[in-house]
mmCIF file of C-alpha atoms in Angstrom:
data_model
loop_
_atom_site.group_PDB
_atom_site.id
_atom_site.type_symbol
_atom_site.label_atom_id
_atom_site.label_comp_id
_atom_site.label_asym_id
_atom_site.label_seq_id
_atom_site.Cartn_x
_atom_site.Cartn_y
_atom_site.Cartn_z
ATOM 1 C CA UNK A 1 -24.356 -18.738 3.006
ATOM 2 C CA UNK A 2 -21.589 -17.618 1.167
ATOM 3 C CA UNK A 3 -19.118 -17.927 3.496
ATOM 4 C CA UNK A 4 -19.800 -21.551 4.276
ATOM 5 C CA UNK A 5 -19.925 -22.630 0.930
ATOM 6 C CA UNK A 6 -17.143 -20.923 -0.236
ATOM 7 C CA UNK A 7 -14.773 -22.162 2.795
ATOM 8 C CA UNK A 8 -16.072 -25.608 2.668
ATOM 9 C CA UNK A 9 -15.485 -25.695 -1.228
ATOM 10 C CA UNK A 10 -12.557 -23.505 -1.643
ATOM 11 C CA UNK A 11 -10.965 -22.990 1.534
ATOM 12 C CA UNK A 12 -11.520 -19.016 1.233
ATOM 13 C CA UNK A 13 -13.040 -16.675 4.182
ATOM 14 C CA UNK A 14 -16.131 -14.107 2.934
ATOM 15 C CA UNK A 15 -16.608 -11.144 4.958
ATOM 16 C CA UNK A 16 -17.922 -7.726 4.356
ATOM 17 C CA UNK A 17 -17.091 -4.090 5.833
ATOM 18 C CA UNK A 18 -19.819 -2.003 6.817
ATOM 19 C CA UNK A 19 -17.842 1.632 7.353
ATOM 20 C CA UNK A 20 -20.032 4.877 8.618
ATOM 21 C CA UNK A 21 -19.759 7.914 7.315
ATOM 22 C CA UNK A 22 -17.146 9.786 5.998
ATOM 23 C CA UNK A 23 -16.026 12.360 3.555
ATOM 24 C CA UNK A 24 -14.970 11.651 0.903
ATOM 25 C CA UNK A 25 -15.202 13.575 -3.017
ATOM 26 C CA UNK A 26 -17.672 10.988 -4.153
ATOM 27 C CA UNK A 27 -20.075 11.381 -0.822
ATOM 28 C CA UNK A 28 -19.285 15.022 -1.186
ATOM 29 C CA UNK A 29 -21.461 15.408 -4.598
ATOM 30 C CA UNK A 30 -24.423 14.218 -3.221
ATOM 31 C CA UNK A 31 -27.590 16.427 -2.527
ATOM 32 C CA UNK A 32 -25.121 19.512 -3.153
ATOM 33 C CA UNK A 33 -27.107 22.617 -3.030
ATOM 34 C CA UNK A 34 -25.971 26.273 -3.048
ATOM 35 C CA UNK A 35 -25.346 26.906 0.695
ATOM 36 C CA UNK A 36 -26.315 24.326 2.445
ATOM 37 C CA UNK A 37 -24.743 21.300 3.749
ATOM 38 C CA UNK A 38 -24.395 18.175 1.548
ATOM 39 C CA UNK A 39 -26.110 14.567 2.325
ATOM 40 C CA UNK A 40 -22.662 13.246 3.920
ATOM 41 C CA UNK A 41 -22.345 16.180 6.250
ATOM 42 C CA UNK A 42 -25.429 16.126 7.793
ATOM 43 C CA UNK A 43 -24.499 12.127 8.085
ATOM 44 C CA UNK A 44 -21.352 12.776 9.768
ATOM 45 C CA UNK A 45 -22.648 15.144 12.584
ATOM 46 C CA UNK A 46 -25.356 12.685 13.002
ATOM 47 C CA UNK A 47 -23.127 9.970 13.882
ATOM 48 C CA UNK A 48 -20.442 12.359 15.934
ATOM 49 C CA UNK A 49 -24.333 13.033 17.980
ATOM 50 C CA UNK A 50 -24.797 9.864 18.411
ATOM 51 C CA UNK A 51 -21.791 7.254 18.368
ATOM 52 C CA UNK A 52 -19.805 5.778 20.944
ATOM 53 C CA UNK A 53 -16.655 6.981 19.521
ATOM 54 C CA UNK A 54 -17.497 11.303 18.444
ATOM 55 C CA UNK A 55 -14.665 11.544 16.104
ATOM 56 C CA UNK A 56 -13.808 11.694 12.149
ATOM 57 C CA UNK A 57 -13.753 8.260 10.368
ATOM 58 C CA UNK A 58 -10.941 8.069 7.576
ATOM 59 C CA UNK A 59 -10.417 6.098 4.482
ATOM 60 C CA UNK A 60 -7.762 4.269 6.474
ATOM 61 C CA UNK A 61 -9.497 3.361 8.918
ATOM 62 C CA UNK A 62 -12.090 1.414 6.935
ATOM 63 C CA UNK A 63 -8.526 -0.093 4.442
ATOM 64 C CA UNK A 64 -6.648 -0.981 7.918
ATOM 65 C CA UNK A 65 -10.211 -2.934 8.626
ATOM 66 C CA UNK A 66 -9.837 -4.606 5.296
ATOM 67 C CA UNK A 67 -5.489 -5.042 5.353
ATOM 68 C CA UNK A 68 -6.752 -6.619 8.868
ATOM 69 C CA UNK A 69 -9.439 -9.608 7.124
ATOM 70 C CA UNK A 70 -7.110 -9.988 4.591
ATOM 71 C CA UNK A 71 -4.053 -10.965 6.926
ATOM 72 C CA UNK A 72 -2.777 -14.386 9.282
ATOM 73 C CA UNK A 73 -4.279 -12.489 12.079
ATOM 74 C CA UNK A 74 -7.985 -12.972 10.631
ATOM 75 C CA UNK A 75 -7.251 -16.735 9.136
ATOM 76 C CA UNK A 76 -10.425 -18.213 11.405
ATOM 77 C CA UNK A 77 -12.699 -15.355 10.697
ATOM 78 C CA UNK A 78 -15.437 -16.071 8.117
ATOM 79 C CA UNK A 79 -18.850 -14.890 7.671
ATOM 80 C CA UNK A 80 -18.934 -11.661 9.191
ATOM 81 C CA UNK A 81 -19.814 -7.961 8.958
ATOM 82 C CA UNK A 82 -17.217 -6.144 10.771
ATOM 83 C CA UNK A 83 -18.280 -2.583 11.170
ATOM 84 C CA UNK A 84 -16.167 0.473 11.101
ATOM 85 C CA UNK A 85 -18.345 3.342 11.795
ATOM 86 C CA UNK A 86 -17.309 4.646 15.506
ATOM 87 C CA UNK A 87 -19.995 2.372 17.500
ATOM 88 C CA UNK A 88 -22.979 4.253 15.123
ATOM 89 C CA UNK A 89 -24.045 0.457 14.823
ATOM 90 C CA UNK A 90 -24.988 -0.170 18.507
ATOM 91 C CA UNK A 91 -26.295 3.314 19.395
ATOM 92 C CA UNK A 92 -30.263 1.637 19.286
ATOM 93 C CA UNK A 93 -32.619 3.824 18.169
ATOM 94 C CA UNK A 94 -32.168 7.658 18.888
ATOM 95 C CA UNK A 95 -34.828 9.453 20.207
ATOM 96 C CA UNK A 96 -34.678 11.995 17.748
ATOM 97 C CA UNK A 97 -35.927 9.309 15.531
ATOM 98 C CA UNK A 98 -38.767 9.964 13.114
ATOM 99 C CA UNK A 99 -40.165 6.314 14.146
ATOM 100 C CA UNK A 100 -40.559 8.227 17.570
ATOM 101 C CA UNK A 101 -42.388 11.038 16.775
ATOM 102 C CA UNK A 102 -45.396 11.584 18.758
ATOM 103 C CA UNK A 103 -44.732 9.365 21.401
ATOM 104 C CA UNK A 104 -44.168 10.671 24.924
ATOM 105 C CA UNK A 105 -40.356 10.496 25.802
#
């Protein structure tokens, strides 16, 4: 992987963010329609259905994630996802899921 070969060759720890959804101007102009909620709204009161955590995800939070693998406190963490998104993550599969439909719930 890239996180091995890159610590064993260079000393230097490869992780990634995966953040949920939030609003932000960029998100906002997608599938914008006269009237109707855009793409990243209807993502955002999916996951405050469905997540652990039922509250608004910021920009911050998902930079304080980053500040966070970029300082001492993170100097033996390598090779992982670390995912900012409220719990979305772990929900499973919802049973509002469209791989569900017509089974008996």
């Amino acid at each position: 992987t890239l996180a091995y070969e890159a610590g064993r060759k260079w000393g230097i720890r490869v992780n990634t963010i995966s953040a949920g959804p939030l609003k932000s101007r960029a998100a906002s102009a997608i599938g914008k329609e006269p009237g109707q909620k855009t793409f990243i709204e209807y993502a955002i009161d999916y996951s405050k259905a469905n997540a652990p955590l039922a509250q608004d995800l910021y920009n911050d939070d998902v930079g304080n994630a980053g500040l966070f693998l970029c300082s001492p406190l993170a100097r033996v963490i390598t090779g992982t996802t670390m995912y900012v998104d409220n719990g979305l993550n772990c929900m499973g599969m919802c049973i509002d899921s469209k791989a569900l439909e017509g089974r008996n719930m």
